[in-house]
mmCIF file of N, CA and C in Angstrom:
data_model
loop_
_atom_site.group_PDB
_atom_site.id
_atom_site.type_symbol
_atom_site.label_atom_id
_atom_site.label_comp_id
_atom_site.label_asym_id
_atom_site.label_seq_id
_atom_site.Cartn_x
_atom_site.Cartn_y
_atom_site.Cartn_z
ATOM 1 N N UNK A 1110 93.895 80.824 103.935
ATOM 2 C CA UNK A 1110 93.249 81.206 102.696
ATOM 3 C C UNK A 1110 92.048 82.078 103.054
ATOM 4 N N UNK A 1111 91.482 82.842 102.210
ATOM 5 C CA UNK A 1111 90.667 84.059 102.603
ATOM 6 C C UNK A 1111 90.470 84.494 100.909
ATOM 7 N N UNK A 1112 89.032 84.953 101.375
ATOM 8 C CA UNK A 1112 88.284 85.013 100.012
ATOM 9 C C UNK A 1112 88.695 85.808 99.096
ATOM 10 N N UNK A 1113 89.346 87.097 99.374
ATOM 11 C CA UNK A 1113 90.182 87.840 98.358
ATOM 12 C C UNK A 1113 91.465 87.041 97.559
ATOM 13 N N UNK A 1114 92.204 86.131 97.963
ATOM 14 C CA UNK A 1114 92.720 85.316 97.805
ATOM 15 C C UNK A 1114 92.558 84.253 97.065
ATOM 16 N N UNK A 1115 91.866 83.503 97.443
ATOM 17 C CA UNK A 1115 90.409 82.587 96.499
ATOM 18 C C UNK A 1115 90.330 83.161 95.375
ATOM 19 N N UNK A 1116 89.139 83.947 95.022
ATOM 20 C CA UNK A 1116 88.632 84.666 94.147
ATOM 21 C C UNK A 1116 90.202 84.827 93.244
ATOM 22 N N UNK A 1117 91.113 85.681 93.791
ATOM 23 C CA UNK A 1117 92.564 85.674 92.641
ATOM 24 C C UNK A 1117 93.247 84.608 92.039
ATOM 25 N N UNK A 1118 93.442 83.614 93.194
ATOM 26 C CA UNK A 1118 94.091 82.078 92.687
ATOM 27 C C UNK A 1118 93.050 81.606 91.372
ATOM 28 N N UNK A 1119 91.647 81.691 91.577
ATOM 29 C CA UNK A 1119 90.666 81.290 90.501
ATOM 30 C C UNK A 1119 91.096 81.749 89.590
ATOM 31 N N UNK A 1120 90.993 82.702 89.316
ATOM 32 C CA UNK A 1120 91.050 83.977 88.415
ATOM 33 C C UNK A 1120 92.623 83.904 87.406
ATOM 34 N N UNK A 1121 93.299 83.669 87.896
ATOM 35 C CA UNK A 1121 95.000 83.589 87.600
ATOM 36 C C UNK A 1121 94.747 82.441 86.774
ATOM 37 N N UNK A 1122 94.239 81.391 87.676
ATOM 38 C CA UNK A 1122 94.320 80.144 86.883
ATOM 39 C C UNK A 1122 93.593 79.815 85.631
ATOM 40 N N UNK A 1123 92.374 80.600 85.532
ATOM 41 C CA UNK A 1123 91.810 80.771 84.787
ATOM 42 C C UNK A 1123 92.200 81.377 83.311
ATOM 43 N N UNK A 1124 93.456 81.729 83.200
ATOM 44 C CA UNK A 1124 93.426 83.043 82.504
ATOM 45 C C UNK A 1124 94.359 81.944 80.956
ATOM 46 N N UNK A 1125 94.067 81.557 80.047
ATOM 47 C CA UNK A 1125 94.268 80.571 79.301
ATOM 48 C C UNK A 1125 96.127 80.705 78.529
ATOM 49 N N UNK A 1126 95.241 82.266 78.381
ATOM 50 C CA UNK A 1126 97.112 82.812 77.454
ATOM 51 C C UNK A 1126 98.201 82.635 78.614
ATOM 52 N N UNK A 1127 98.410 82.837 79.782
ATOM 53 C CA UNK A 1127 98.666 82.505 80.931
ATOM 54 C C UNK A 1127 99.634 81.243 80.569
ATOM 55 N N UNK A 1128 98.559 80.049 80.706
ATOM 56 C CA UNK A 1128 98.772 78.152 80.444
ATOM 57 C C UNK A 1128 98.805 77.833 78.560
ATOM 58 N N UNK A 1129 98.548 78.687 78.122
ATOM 59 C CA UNK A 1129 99.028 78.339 76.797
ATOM 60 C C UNK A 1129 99.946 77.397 76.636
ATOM 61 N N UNK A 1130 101.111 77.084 77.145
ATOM 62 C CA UNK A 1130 102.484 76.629 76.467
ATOM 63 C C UNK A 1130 102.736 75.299 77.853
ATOM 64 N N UNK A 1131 101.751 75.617 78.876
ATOM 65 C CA UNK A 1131 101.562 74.621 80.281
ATOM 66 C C UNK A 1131 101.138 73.163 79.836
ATOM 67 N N UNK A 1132 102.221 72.133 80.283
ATOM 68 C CA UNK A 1132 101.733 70.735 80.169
ATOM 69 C C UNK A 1132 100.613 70.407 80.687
ATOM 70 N N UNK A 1133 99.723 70.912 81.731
ATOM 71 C CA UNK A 1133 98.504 70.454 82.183
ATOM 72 C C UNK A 1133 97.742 71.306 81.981
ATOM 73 N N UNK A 1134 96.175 70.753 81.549
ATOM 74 C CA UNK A 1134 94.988 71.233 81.229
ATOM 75 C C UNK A 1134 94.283 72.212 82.477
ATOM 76 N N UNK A 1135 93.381 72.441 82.008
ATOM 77 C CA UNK A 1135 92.620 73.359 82.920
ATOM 78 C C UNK A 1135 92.189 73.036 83.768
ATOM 79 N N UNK A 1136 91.487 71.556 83.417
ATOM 80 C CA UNK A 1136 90.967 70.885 84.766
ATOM 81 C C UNK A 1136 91.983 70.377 85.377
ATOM 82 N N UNK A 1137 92.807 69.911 84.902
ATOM 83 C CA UNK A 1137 94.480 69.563 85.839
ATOM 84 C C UNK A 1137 94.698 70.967 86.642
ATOM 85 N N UNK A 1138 95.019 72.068 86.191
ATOM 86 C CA UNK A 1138 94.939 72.929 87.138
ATOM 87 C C UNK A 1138 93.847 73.094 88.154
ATOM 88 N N UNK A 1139 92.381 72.899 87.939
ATOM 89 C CA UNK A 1139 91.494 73.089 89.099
ATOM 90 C C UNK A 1139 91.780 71.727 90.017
ATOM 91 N N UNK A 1140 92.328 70.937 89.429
ATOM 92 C CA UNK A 1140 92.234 69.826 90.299
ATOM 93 C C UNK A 1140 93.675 70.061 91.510
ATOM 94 N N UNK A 1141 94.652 70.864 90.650
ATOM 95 C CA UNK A 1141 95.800 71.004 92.060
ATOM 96 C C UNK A 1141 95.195 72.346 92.748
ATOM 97 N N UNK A 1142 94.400 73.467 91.894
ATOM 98 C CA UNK A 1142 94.042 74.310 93.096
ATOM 99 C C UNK A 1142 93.091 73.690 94.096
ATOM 100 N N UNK A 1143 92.487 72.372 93.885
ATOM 101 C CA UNK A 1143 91.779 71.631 95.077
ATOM 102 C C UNK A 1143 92.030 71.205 96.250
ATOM 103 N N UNK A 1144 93.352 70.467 95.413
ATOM 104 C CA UNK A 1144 94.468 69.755 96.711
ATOM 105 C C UNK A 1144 95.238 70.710 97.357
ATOM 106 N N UNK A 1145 95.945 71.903 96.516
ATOM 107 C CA UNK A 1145 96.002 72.710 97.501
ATOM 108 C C UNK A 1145 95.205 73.067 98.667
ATOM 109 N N UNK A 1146 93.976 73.767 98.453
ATOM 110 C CA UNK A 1146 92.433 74.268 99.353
ATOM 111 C C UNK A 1146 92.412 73.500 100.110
ATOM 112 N N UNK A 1147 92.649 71.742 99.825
ATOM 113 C CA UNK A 1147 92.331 71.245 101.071
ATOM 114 C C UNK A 1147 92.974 71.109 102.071
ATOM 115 N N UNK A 1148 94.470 71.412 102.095
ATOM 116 C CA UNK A 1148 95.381 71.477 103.226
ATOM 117 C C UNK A 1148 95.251 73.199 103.441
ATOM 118 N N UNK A 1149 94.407 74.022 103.409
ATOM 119 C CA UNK A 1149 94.533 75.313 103.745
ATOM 120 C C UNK A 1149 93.518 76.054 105.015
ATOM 121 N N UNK A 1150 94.190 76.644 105.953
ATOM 122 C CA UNK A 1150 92.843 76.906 106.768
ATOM 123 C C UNK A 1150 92.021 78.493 106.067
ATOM 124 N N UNK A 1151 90.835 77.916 106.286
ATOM 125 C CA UNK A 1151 89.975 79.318 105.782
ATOM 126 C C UNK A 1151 90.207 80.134 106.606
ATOM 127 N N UNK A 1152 90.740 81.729 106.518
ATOM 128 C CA UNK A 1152 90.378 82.479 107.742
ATOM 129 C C UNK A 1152 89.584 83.956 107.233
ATOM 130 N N UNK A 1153 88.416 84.038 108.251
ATOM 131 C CA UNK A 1153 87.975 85.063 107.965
ATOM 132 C C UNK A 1153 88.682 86.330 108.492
ATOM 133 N N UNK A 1154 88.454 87.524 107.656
ATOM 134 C CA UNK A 1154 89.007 88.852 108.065
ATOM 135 C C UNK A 1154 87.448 89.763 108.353
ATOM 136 N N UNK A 1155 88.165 89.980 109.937
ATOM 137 C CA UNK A 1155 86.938 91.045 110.445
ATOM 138 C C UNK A 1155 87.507 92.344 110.545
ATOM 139 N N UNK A 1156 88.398 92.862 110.579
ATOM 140 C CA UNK A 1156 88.961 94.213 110.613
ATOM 141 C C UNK A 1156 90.134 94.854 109.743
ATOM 142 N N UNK A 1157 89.690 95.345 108.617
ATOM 143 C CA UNK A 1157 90.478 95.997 107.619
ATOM 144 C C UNK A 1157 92.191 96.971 108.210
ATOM 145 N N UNK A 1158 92.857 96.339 108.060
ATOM 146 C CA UNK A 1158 94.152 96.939 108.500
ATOM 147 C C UNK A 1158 94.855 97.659 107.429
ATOM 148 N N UNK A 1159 94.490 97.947 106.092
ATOM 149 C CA UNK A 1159 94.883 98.491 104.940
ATOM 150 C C UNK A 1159 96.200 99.280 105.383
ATOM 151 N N UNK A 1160 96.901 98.023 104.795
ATOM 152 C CA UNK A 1160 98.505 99.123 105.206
ATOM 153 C C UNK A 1160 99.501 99.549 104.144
ATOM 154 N N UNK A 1161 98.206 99.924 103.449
ATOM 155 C CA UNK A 1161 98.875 101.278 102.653
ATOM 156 C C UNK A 1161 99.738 100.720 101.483
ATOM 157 N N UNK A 1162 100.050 99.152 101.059
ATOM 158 C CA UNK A 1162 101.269 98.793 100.387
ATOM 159 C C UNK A 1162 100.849 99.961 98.768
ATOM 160 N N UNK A 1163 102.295 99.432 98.131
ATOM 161 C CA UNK A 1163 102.262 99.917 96.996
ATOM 162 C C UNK A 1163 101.152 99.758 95.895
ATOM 163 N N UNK A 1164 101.199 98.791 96.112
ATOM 164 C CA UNK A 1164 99.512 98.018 94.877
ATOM 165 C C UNK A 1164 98.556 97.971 95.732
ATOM 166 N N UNK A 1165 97.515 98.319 95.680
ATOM 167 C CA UNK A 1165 96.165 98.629 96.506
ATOM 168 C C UNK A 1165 95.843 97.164 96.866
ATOM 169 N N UNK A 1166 96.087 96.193 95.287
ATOM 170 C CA UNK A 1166 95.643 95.312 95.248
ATOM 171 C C UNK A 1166 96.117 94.014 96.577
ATOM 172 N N UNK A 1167 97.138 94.393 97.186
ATOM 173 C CA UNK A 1167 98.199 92.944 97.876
ATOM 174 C C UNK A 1167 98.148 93.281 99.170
ATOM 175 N N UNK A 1168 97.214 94.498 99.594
ATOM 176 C CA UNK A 1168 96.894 94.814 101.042
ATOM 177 C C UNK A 1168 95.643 93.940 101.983
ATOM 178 N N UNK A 1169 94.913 92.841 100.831
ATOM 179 C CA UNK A 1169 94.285 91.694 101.269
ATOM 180 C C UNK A 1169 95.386 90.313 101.484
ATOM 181 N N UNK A 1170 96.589 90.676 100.977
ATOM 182 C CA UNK A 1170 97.507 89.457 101.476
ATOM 183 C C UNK A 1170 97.896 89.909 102.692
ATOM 184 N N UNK A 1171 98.009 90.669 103.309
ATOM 185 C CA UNK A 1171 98.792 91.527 104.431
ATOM 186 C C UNK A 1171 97.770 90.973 105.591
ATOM 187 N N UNK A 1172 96.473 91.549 105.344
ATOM 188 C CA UNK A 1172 95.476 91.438 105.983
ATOM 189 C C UNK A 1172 94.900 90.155 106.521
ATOM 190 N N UNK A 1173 95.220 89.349 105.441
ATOM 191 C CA UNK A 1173 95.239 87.781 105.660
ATOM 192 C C UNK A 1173 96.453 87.275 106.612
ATOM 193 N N UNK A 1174 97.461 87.404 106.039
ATOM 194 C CA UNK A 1174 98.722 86.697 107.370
ATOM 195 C C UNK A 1174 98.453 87.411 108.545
ATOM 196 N N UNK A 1175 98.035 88.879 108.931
ATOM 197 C CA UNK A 1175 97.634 89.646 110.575
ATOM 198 C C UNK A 1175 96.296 88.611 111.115
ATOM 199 N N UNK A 1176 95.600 88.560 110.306
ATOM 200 C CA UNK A 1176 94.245 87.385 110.683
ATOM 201 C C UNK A 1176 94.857 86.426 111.148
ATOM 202 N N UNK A 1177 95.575 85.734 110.025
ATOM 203 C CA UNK A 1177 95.863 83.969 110.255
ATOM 204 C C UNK A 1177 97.171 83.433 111.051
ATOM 205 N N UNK A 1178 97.705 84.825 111.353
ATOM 206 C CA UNK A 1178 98.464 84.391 112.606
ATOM 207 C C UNK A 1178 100.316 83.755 112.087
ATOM 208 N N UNK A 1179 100.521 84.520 110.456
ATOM 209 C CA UNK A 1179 101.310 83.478 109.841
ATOM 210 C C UNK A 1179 102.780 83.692 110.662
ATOM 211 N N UNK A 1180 103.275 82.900 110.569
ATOM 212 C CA UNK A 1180 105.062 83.337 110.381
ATOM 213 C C UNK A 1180 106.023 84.094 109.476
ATOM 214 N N UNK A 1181 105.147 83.777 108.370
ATOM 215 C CA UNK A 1181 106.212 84.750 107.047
ATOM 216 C C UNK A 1181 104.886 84.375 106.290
ATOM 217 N N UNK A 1182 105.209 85.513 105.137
ATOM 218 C CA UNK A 1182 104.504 85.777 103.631
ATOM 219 C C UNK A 1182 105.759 85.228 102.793
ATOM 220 N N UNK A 1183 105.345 84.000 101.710
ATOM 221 C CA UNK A 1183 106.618 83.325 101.133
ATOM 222 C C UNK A 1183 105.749 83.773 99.827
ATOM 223 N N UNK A 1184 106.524 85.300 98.399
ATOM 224 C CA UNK A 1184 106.072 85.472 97.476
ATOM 225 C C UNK A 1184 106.957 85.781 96.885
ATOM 226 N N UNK A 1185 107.113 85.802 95.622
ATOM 227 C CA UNK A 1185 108.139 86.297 94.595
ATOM 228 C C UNK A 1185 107.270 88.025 94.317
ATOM 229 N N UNK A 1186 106.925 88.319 94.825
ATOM 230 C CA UNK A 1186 106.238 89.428 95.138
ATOM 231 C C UNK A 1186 106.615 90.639 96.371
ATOM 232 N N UNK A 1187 107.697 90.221 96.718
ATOM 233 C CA UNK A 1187 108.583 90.757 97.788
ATOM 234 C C UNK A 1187 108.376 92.501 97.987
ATOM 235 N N UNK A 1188 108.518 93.116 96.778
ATOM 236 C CA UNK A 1188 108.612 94.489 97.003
ATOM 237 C C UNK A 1188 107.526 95.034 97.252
ATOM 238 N N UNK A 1189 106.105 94.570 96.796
ATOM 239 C CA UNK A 1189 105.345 95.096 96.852
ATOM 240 C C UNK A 1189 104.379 95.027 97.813
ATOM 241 N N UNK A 1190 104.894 93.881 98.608
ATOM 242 C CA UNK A 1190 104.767 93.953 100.097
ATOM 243 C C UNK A 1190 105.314 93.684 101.132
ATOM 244 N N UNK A 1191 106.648 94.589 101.073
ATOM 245 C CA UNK A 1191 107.614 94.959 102.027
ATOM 246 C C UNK A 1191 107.296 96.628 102.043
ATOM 247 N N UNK A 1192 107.311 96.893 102.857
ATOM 248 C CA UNK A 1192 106.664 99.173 102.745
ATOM 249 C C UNK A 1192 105.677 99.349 102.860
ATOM 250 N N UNK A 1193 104.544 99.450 103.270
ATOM 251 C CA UNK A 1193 103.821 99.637 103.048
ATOM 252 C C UNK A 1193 103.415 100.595 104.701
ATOM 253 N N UNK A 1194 102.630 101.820 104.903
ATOM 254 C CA UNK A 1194 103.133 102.849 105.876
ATOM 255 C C UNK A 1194 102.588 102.260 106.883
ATOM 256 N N UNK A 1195 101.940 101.109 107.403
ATOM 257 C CA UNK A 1195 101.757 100.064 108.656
ATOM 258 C C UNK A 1195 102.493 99.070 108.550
ATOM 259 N N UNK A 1196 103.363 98.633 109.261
ATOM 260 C CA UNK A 1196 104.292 97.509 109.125
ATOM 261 C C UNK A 1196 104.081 97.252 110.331
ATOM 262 N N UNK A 1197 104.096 95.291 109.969
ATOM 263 C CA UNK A 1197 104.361 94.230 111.082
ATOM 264 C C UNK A 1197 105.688 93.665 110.868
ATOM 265 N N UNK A 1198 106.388 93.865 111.562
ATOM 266 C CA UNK A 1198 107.948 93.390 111.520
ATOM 267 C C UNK A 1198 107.442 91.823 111.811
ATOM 268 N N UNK A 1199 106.489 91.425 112.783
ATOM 269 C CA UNK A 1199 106.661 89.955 113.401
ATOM 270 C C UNK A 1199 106.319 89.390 112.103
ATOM 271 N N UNK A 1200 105.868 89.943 110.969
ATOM 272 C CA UNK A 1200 105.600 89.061 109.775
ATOM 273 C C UNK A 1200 106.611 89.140 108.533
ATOM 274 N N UNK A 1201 107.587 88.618 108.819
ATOM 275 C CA UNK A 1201 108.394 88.788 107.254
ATOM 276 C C UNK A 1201 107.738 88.179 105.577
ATOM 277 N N UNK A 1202 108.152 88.841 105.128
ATOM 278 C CA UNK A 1202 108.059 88.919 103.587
ATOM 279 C C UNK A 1202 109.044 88.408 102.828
ATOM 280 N N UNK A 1203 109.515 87.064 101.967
ATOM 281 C CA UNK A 1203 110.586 86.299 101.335
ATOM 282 C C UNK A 1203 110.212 85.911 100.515
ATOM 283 N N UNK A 1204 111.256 85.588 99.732
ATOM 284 C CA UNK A 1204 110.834 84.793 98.345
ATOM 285 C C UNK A 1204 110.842 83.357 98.842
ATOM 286 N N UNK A 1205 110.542 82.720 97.860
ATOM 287 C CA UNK A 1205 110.820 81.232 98.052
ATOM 288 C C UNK A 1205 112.059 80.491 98.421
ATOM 289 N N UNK A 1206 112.656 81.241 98.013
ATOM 290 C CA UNK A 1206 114.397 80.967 97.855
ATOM 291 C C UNK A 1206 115.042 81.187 99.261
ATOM 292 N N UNK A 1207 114.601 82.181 99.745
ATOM 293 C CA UNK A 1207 114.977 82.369 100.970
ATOM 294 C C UNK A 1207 113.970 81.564 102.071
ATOM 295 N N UNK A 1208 112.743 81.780 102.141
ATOM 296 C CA UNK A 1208 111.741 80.449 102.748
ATOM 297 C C UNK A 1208 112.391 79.190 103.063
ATOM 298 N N UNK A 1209 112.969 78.640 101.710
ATOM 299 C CA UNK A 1209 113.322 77.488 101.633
ATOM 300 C C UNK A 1209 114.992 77.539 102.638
ATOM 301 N N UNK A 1210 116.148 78.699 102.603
ATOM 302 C CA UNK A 1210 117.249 78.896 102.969
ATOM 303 C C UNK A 1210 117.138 79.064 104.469
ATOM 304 N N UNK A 1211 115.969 79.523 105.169
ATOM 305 C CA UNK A 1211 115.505 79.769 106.466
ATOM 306 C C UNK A 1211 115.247 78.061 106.650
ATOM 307 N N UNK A 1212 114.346 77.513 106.298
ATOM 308 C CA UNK A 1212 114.113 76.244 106.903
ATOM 309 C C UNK A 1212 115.570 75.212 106.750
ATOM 310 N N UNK A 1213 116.405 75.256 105.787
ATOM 311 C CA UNK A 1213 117.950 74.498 105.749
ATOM 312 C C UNK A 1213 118.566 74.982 107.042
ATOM 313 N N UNK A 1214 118.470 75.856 107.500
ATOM 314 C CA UNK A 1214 119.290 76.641 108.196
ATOM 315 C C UNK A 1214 119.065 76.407 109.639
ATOM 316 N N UNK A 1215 117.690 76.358 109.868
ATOM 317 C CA UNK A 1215 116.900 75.578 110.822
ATOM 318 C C UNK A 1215 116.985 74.133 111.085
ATOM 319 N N UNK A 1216 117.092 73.270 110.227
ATOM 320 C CA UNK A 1216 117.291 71.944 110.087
ATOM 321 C C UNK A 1216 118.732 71.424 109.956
ATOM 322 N N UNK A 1217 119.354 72.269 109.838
ATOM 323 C CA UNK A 1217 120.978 72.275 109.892
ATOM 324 C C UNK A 1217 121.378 72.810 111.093
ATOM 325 N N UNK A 1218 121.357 73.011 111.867
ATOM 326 C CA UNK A 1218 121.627 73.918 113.174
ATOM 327 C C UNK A 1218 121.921 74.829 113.077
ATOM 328 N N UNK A 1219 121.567 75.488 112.069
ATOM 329 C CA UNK A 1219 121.935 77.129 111.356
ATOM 330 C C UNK A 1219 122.976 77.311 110.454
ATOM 331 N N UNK A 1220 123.217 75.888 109.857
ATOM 332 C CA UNK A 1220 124.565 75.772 109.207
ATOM 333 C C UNK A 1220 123.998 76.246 107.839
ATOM 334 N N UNK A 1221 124.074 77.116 106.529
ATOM 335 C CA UNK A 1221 123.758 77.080 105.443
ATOM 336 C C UNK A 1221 124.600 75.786 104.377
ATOM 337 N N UNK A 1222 123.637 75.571 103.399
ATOM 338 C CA UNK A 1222 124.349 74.552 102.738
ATOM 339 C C UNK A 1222 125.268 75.533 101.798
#
């Protein structure tokens, strides 16, 4: 987790028309963005790698997994940060669906269900 990040998760959650029609309240939501935060490591970013993605805005997610050392970026946000004119191949980009189809696959001896 990393403060550009932060600052958006707040912000999202915040946003009421958003949770309008959502079984849990607002403070129910700050209370799972808590429990999330607390299983998350903070990492700071010291060197801007701006790689160019499509939305100016999702080049602090990029920047965050090169910091924090991730294995994959797991977003339903796929396109818009897959391309971007600096690419790290060692970091893939998936949806959830596939996240989740990589770890079966792993835990199956590569067998898909």
């Amino acid at each position: 987790m990393g403060q550009a990040l932060f600052l958006e998760f707040q912000a999202v959650l915040s946003r009421e028309h958003i949770f309008s029609r959502s079984p849990i309240s607002a403070r129910e939501r700050e209370e799972l963005l808590n429990a999330f935060l607390s299983v998350c490591d903070w990492v700071e970013i010291y060197y801007s790698w701006r790689p160019n993605l499509s939305d100016e805005g999702d080049n602090h997610v990029m920047e965050l997994a090169v910091a924090g050392g991730v294995s994959a970026i797991v977003t339903n946000n796929v396109s818009d940060l897959r391309g971007g004119e600096l690419v790290f191949n060692e970091i893939p980009v998936m949806t959830p669906i596939e996240f989740l189809q990589s770890l079966l696959g792993e835990s199956s001896g590569g067998r898909k269900p």
